[in-house]
PDB file of C-alpha atoms in Angstrom:
ATOM      1  CA  UNK A   1      30.105 103.449 103.686  1.00 89.00           C
ATOM      2  CA  UNK A   2      28.976  99.917 102.956  1.00 95.00           C
ATOM      3  CA  UNK A   3      30.722  97.773 100.360  1.00 97.00           C
ATOM      4  CA  UNK A   4      29.853  94.463  98.727  1.00 98.00           C
ATOM      5  CA  UNK A   5      32.113  91.419  98.452  1.00 98.00           C
ATOM      6  CA  UNK A   6      33.711  92.013  95.050  1.00 98.00           C
ATOM      7  CA  UNK A   7      34.827  95.553  94.213  1.00 98.00           C
ATOM      8  CA  UNK A   8      35.946  96.410  90.687  1.00 96.00           C
ATOM      9  CA  UNK A   9      37.874  99.591  89.864  1.00 95.00           C
ATOM     10  CA  UNK A  10      38.203 100.931  86.332  1.00 93.00           C
ATOM     11  CA  UNK A  11      38.650 104.253  84.577  1.00 92.00           C
ATOM     12  CA  UNK A  12      40.878 106.181  82.223  1.00 89.00           C
ATOM     13  CA  UNK A  13      44.643 105.656  82.561  1.00 84.00           C
ATOM     14  CA  UNK A  14      45.968 107.795  85.388  1.00 84.00           C
ATOM     15  CA  UNK A  15      42.624 108.119  87.129  1.00 90.00           C
ATOM     16  CA  UNK A  16      44.151 106.778  90.340  1.00 90.00           C
ATOM     17  CA  UNK A  17      42.177 103.570  90.639  1.00 91.00           C
ATOM     18  CA  UNK A  18      45.186 101.635  91.946  1.00 89.00           C
ATOM     19  CA  UNK A  19      45.759 103.988  94.867  1.00 91.00           C
ATOM     20  CA  UNK A  20      42.077 103.886  95.740  1.00 95.00           C
ATOM     21  CA  UNK A  21      42.014 100.077  95.651  1.00 94.00           C
ATOM     22  CA  UNK A  22      45.087  99.811  97.877  1.00 93.00           C
ATOM     23  CA  UNK A  23      43.854 102.383 100.389  1.00 95.00           C
ATOM     24  CA  UNK A  24      40.386 100.840 100.534  1.00 97.00           C
ATOM     25  CA  UNK A  25      41.862  97.361 101.011  1.00 96.00           C
ATOM     26  CA  UNK A  26      43.631  98.609 104.125  1.00 95.00           C
ATOM     27  CA  UNK A  27      40.435 100.242 105.381  1.00 96.00           C
ATOM     28  CA  UNK A  28      38.306  97.142 104.826  1.00 97.00           C
ATOM     29  CA  UNK A  29      40.868  94.932 106.557  1.00 97.00           C
ATOM     30  CA  UNK A  30      39.976  96.729 109.805  1.00 96.00           C
ATOM     31  CA  UNK A  31      36.549  95.077 109.804  1.00 96.00           C
ATOM     32  CA  UNK A  32      36.850  92.063 107.482  1.00 96.00           C
ATOM     33  CA  UNK A  33      38.950  88.974 108.157  1.00 95.00           C
ATOM     34  CA  UNK A  34      39.986  88.077 104.621  1.00 97.00           C
ATOM     35  CA  UNK A  35      40.811  90.779 102.075  1.00 97.00           C
ATOM     36  CA  UNK A  36      42.410  90.188  98.667  1.00 96.00           C
ATOM     37  CA  UNK A  37      43.579  92.728  96.116  1.00 95.00           C
ATOM     38  CA  UNK A  38      44.181  91.638  92.538  1.00 91.00           C
ATOM     39  CA  UNK A  39      45.041  93.105  89.140  1.00 84.00           C
ATOM     40  CA  UNK A  40      43.601  91.867  85.845  1.00 79.00           C
ATOM     41  CA  UNK A  41      45.493  94.352  83.687  1.00 66.00           C
ATOM     42  CA  UNK A  42      47.115  92.191  80.991  1.00 60.00           C
ATOM     43  CA  UNK A  43      47.752  95.163  78.708  1.00 57.00           C
ATOM     44  CA  UNK A  44      50.162  96.920  81.053  1.00 55.00           C
ATOM     45  CA  UNK A  45      51.665  94.475  83.563  1.00 48.00           C
ATOM     46  CA  UNK A  46      53.846  97.024  85.344  1.00 46.00           C
ATOM     47  CA  UNK A  47      51.823  96.281  88.438  1.00 46.00           C
ATOM     48  CA  UNK A  48      51.748  99.382  90.625  1.00 58.00           C
ATOM     49  CA  UNK A  49      49.938  97.632  93.452  1.00 57.00           C
ATOM     50  CA  UNK A  50      53.100  95.571  93.859  1.00 55.00           C
ATOM     51  CA  UNK A  51      54.803  98.809  94.933  1.00 61.00           C
ATOM     52  CA  UNK A  52      52.785  98.358  98.134  1.00 75.00           C
ATOM     53  CA  UNK A  53      53.478  94.637  98.481  1.00 79.00           C
ATOM     54  CA  UNK A  54      55.297  94.927 101.814  1.00 85.00           C
ATOM     55  CA  UNK A  55      52.580  97.111 103.351  1.00 88.00           C
ATOM     56  CA  UNK A  56      49.812  94.837 102.094  1.00 92.00           C
ATOM     57  CA  UNK A  57      51.459  91.686 103.386  1.00 89.00           C
ATOM     58  CA  UNK A  58      52.178  93.320 106.754  1.00 92.00           C
ATOM     59  CA  UNK A  59      48.471  94.150 107.052  1.00 93.00           C
ATOM     60  CA  UNK A  60      47.472  90.582 106.199  1.00 95.00           C
ATOM     61  CA  UNK A  61      46.055  91.517 102.801  1.00 95.00           C
ATOM     62  CA  UNK A  62      46.529  88.921 100.076  1.00 95.00           C
ATOM     63  CA  UNK A  63      48.037  90.186  96.837  1.00 93.00           C
ATOM     64  CA  UNK A  64      47.407  88.533  93.466  1.00 91.00           C
ATOM     65  CA  UNK A  65      49.480  89.835  90.581  1.00 83.00           C
ATOM     66  CA  UNK A  66      51.233  88.663  87.470  1.00 68.00           C
ATOM     67  CA  UNK A  67      54.600  87.012  87.987  1.00 55.00           C
ATOM     68  CA  UNK A  68      55.885  89.603  85.514  1.00 46.00           C
ATOM     69  CA  UNK A  69      54.743  92.570  87.631  1.00 46.00           C
ATOM     70  CA  UNK A  70      57.461  95.129  88.065  1.00 45.00           C
ATOM     71  CA  UNK A  71      59.517  93.646  85.220  1.00 43.00           C
ATOM     72  CA  UNK A  72      59.933  94.789  81.630  1.00 43.00           C
ATOM     73  CA  UNK A  73      58.323  91.606  80.322  1.00 40.00           C
ATOM     74  CA  UNK A  74      55.023  92.269  78.577  1.00 44.00           C
ATOM     75  CA  UNK A  75      53.032  89.027  78.396  1.00 41.00           C
ATOM     76  CA  UNK A  76      49.201  88.938  78.303  1.00 49.00           C
ATOM     77  CA  UNK A  77      48.781  86.393  81.103  1.00 59.00           C
ATOM     78  CA  UNK A  78      46.771  86.252  84.306  1.00 68.00           C
ATOM     79  CA  UNK A  79      47.891  84.171  87.277  1.00 74.00           C
ATOM     80  CA  UNK A  80      45.769  81.060  87.838  1.00 81.00           C
ATOM     81  CA  UNK A  81      45.000  82.132  91.402  1.00 87.00           C
ATOM     82  CA  UNK A  82      42.889  85.020  90.064  1.00 88.00           C
ATOM     83  CA  UNK A  83      40.009  82.558  89.803  1.00 90.00           C
ATOM     84  CA  UNK A  84      39.962  82.206  93.586  1.00 92.00           C
ATOM     85  CA  UNK A  85      38.334  85.635  93.633  1.00 92.00           C
ATOM     86  CA  UNK A  86      35.103  84.108  92.371  1.00 93.00           C
ATOM     87  CA  UNK A  87      35.606  80.563  93.652  1.00 93.00           C
ATOM     88  CA  UNK A  88      36.025  81.567  97.315  1.00 94.00           C
ATOM     89  CA  UNK A  89      33.106  83.700  98.584  1.00 95.00           C
ATOM     90  CA  UNK A  90      34.560  83.971 102.097  1.00 95.00           C
ATOM     91  CA  UNK A  91      36.932  86.768 101.063  1.00 96.00           C
ATOM     92  CA  UNK A  92      36.470  90.402 100.111  1.00 98.00           C
ATOM     93  CA  UNK A  93      38.149  90.974  96.744  1.00 97.00           C
ATOM     94  CA  UNK A  94      39.231  94.283  95.232  1.00 97.00           C
ATOM     95  CA  UNK A  95      40.078  94.021  91.538  1.00 94.00           C
ATOM     96  CA  UNK A  96      42.132  96.684  89.790  1.00 91.00           C
ATOM     97  CA  UNK A  97      40.852  96.452  86.215  1.00 88.00           C
ATOM     98  CA  UNK A  98      43.104  97.683  83.440  1.00 72.00           C
ATOM     99  CA  UNK A  99      42.683 101.245  82.243  1.00 69.00           C
ATOM    100  CA  UNK A 100      40.239 102.026  79.450  1.00 66.00           C
ATOM    101  CA  UNK A 101      38.490  99.528  77.196  1.00 69.00           C
ATOM    102  CA  UNK A 102      41.531  97.398  76.327  1.00 69.00           C
ATOM    103  CA  UNK A 103      42.283  96.592  79.934  1.00 69.00           C
ATOM    104  CA  UNK A 104      38.626  95.854  80.664  1.00 78.00           C
ATOM    105  CA  UNK A 105      38.650  92.989  78.159  1.00 77.00           C
ATOM    106  CA  UNK A 106      40.463  90.769  80.671  1.00 75.00           C
ATOM    107  CA  UNK A 107      37.552  91.055  83.057  1.00 83.00           C
ATOM    108  CA  UNK A 108      35.662  88.688  80.766  1.00 81.00           C
ATOM    109  CA  UNK A 109      37.385  85.712  82.355  1.00 82.00           C
ATOM    110  CA  UNK A 110      35.613  86.429  85.636  1.00 90.00           C
ATOM    111  CA  UNK A 111      32.495  88.213  84.410  1.00 93.00           C
ATOM    112  CA  UNK A 112      29.985  85.349  84.331  1.00 94.00           C
ATOM    113  CA  UNK A 113      30.815  84.215  87.860  1.00 95.00           C
ATOM    114  CA  UNK A 114      30.735  87.771  89.216  1.00 96.00           C
ATOM    115  CA  UNK A 115      27.348  88.438  87.652  1.00 96.00           C
ATOM    116  CA  UNK A 116      25.964  85.103  88.845  1.00 96.00           C
ATOM    117  CA  UNK A 117      26.934  85.783  92.466  1.00 96.00           C
ATOM    118  CA  UNK A 118      25.574  89.347  92.186  1.00 97.00           C
ATOM    119  CA  UNK A 119      27.481  90.653  95.192  1.00 98.00           C
ATOM    120  CA  UNK A 120      29.718  93.199  93.486  1.00 98.00           C
ATOM    121  CA  UNK A 121      30.206  96.895  92.835  1.00 98.00           C
ATOM    122  CA  UNK A 122      31.925  98.296  89.760  1.00 97.00           C
ATOM    123  CA  UNK A 123      33.379 101.753  90.303  1.00 98.00           C
ATOM    124  CA  UNK A 124      34.080 104.231  87.513  1.00 97.00           C
ATOM    125  CA  UNK A 125      37.038 106.268  88.784  1.00 97.00           C
ATOM    126  CA  UNK A 126      37.158 109.755  87.295  1.00 97.00           C
ATOM    127  CA  UNK A 127      39.702 112.573  87.318  1.00 97.00           C
ATOM    128  CA  UNK A 128      38.660 115.900  85.871  1.00 96.00           C
ATOM    129  CA  UNK A 129      42.287 116.861  85.300  1.00 96.00           C
ATOM    130  CA  UNK A 130      43.219 114.015  82.944  1.00 93.00           C
ATOM    131  CA  UNK A 131      43.467 115.018  79.247  1.00 90.00           C
ATOM    132  CA  UNK A 132      40.719 112.747  77.909  1.00 91.00           C
ATOM    133  CA  UNK A 133      38.262 113.270  80.771  1.00 95.00           C
ATOM    134  CA  UNK A 134      38.248 117.036  81.147  1.00 94.00           C
ATOM    135  CA  UNK A 135      34.519 117.375  80.499  1.00 97.00           C
ATOM    136  CA  UNK A 136      31.573 115.261  81.631  1.00 98.00           C
ATOM    137  CA  UNK A 137      30.754 114.430  78.011  1.00 97.00           C
ATOM    138  CA  UNK A 138      34.264 113.126  77.248  1.00 96.00           C
ATOM    139  CA  UNK A 139      34.240 111.204  80.506  1.00 97.00           C
ATOM    140  CA  UNK A 140      30.986 109.461  79.588  1.00 97.00           C
ATOM    141  CA  UNK A 141      32.524 108.382  76.271  1.00 96.00           C
ATOM    142  CA  UNK A 142      35.359 106.676  78.162  1.00 94.00           C
ATOM    143  CA  UNK A 143      32.844 105.052  80.515  1.00 95.00           C
ATOM    144  CA  UNK A 144      30.801 103.642  77.649  1.00 95.00           C
ATOM    145  CA  UNK A 145      33.901 102.225  75.947  1.00 92.00           C
ATOM    146  CA  UNK A 146      34.904 100.417  79.136  1.00 92.00           C
ATOM    147  CA  UNK A 147      31.401  99.038  79.687  1.00 93.00           C
ATOM    148  CA  UNK A 148      31.258  97.738  76.114  1.00 91.00           C
ATOM    149  CA  UNK A 149      34.603  95.969  76.489  1.00 88.00           C
ATOM    150  CA  UNK A 150      33.856  94.546  79.934  1.00 89.00           C
ATOM    151  CA  UNK A 151      30.236  93.702  79.051  1.00 92.00           C
ATOM    152  CA  UNK A 152      29.346  94.956  82.525  1.00 93.00           C
ATOM    153  CA  UNK A 153      27.751  98.147  83.748  1.00 96.00           C
ATOM    154  CA  UNK A 154      29.272 100.453  86.331  1.00 97.00           C
ATOM    155  CA  UNK A 155      27.292 100.720  89.547  1.00 98.00           C
ATOM    156  CA  UNK A 156      28.666 104.032  90.867  1.00 98.00           C
ATOM    157  CA  UNK A 157      31.284 106.742  90.388  1.00 98.00           C
ATOM    158  CA  UNK A 158      34.349 107.611  92.452  1.00 98.00           C
ATOM    159  CA  UNK A 159      35.594 111.173  92.061  1.00 98.00           C
ATOM    160  CA  UNK A 160      39.384 111.260  92.286  1.00 98.00           C
ATOM    161  CA  UNK A 161      40.038 114.584  90.587  1.00 97.00           C
ATOM    162  CA  UNK A 162      43.562 115.664  91.443  1.00 95.00           C
ATOM    163  CA  UNK A 163      46.730 117.286  90.134  1.00 94.00           C
ATOM    164  CA  UNK A 164      49.129 115.036  91.985  1.00 90.00           C
ATOM    165  CA  UNK A 165      51.212 116.698  94.686  1.00 90.00           C
ATOM    166  CA  UNK A 166      50.028 120.125  93.503  1.00 94.00           C
ATOM    167  CA  UNK A 167      46.380 119.405  94.366  1.00 96.00           C
ATOM    168  CA  UNK A 168      44.694 121.887  96.702  1.00 97.00           C
ATOM    169  CA  UNK A 169      41.434 121.719  98.615  1.00 97.00           C
ATOM    170  CA  UNK A 170      40.087 124.297  96.151  1.00 97.00           C
ATOM    171  CA  UNK A 171      40.852 121.951  93.244  1.00 97.00           C
ATOM    172  CA  UNK A 172      38.865 119.153  94.860  1.00 98.00           C
ATOM    173  CA  UNK A 173      35.940 121.404  95.727  1.00 98.00           C
ATOM    174  CA  UNK A 174      35.973 122.749  92.176  1.00 97.00           C
ATOM    175  CA  UNK A 175      35.666 119.227  90.787  1.00 98.00           C
ATOM    176  CA  UNK A 176      32.401 118.444  92.552  1.00 98.00           C
ATOM    177  CA  UNK A 177      30.113 120.047  89.948  1.00 98.00           C
ATOM    178  CA  UNK A 178      31.939 118.039  87.255  1.00 98.00           C
ATOM    179  CA  UNK A 179      31.528 114.818  89.241  1.00 98.00           C
ATOM    180  CA  UNK A 180      27.839 115.457  89.830  1.00 98.00           C
ATOM    181  CA  UNK A 181      27.275 116.101  86.121  1.00 98.00           C
ATOM    182  CA  UNK A 182      29.068 112.864  85.221  1.00 98.00           C
ATOM    183  CA  UNK A 183      26.778 111.041  87.656  1.00 98.00           C
ATOM    184  CA  UNK A 184      23.741 112.760  86.158  1.00 98.00           C
ATOM    185  CA  UNK A 185      24.675 111.804  82.596  1.00 98.00           C
ATOM    186  CA  UNK A 186      25.584 108.245  83.619  1.00 98.00           C
ATOM    187  CA  UNK A 187      22.530 107.929  85.886  1.00 98.00           C
ATOM    188  CA  UNK A 188      24.801 106.583  88.620  1.00 98.00           C
ATOM    189  CA  UNK A 189      25.347 107.612  92.255  1.00 98.00           C
ATOM    190  CA  UNK A 190      28.569 109.193  93.490  1.00 98.00           C
ATOM    191  CA  UNK A 191      30.029 106.569  95.837  1.00 98.00           C
ATOM    192  CA  UNK A 192      32.752 108.769  97.296  1.00 98.00           C
ATOM    193  CA  UNK A 193      35.339 111.451  96.648  1.00 98.00           C
ATOM    194  CA  UNK A 194      38.929 110.361  97.243  1.00 98.00           C
ATOM    195  CA  UNK A 195      41.573 112.845  98.369  1.00 97.00           C
ATOM    196  CA  UNK A 196      45.149 112.717  99.534  1.00 95.00           C
ATOM    197  CA  UNK A 197      45.168 112.241 103.294  1.00 95.00           C
ATOM    198  CA  UNK A 198      46.981 115.595 103.655  1.00 95.00           C
ATOM    199  CA  UNK A 199      43.819 117.352 102.414  1.00 97.00           C
ATOM    200  CA  UNK A 200      41.328 115.277 104.356  1.00 97.00           C
ATOM    201  CA  UNK A 201      40.983 117.523 107.414  1.00 96.00           C
ATOM    202  CA  UNK A 202      40.546 120.632 105.234  1.00 97.00           C
ATOM    203  CA  UNK A 203      37.690 119.019 103.329  1.00 98.00           C
ATOM    204  CA  UNK A 204      36.061 116.936 106.043  1.00 96.00           C
ATOM    205  CA  UNK A 205      32.454 118.041 106.522  1.00 96.00           C
ATOM    206  CA  UNK A 206      32.464 119.963 103.237  1.00 97.00           C
ATOM    207  CA  UNK A 207      32.160 116.954 100.903  1.00 97.00           C
ATOM    208  CA  UNK A 208      29.955 113.925 101.499  1.00 97.00           C
ATOM    209  CA  UNK A 209      31.536 110.454 101.616  1.00 97.00           C
ATOM    210  CA  UNK A 210      35.091 111.770 101.638  1.00 98.00           C
ATOM    211  CA  UNK A 211      37.781 109.057 101.574  1.00 98.00           C
ATOM    212  CA  UNK A 212      41.445 109.696 102.491  1.00 97.00           C
ATOM    213  CA  UNK A 213      44.163 108.176 100.306  1.00 94.00           C
ATOM    214  CA  UNK A 214      47.651 107.169 101.313  1.00 84.00           C
ATOM    215  CA  UNK A 215      49.443 107.739  98.017  1.00 69.00           C
ATOM    216  CA  UNK A 216      51.919 105.221  96.649  1.00 59.00           C
ATOM    217  CA  UNK A 217      55.383 106.283  95.580  1.00 52.00           C
ATOM    218  CA  UNK A 218      54.467 105.319  92.009  1.00 48.00           C
ATOM    219  CA  UNK A 219      51.085 106.154  90.550  1.00 40.00           C
ATOM    220  CA  UNK A 220      49.370 104.597  87.558  1.00 39.00           C
TER     221      UNK A 220
END
């Protein structure tokens, strides 16, 4: 799969966008010299990507997060270095956008520069098993709310339908019709389907553009 320079991940709370961003950052680092992962979630600063800080730093992946990440301090502030994402075009940047429309509001600080460069992808991460995205129609409502808040359009969909540690290959296969219908209603392509790495071999060759995830100990 090919990816552009700036990759934005958004979706309903609990969709798994953080795990996808972290796993993809590691994958891209295999072929790209400079990879950065950042969070612009100022609504919920309990930064789950920081749970992988040691692994990211060991891999040479730069991490940008609020100084309050992992604390119980709730302040709506972004670190100043977040602007390097748009100022420095020599890096690949993965941005974990806050869940739902409230979190997407923070993207406005980078939106104009991202649109001007026009070398980005904005992924709508979906999970059929989350309460507010059980049907394609409900999922599209969430998508439209995020787009309105971010004032940006999604470019593709990532299917991450799972039930946590209880997920089976059958669950993932059963989510594909849902994912395809979401794509049809949104008029967007399905970029990939993400699965826990333990299920990857069972599903390899049965689902196009399958992407294995190394799950974090904490999941947002």
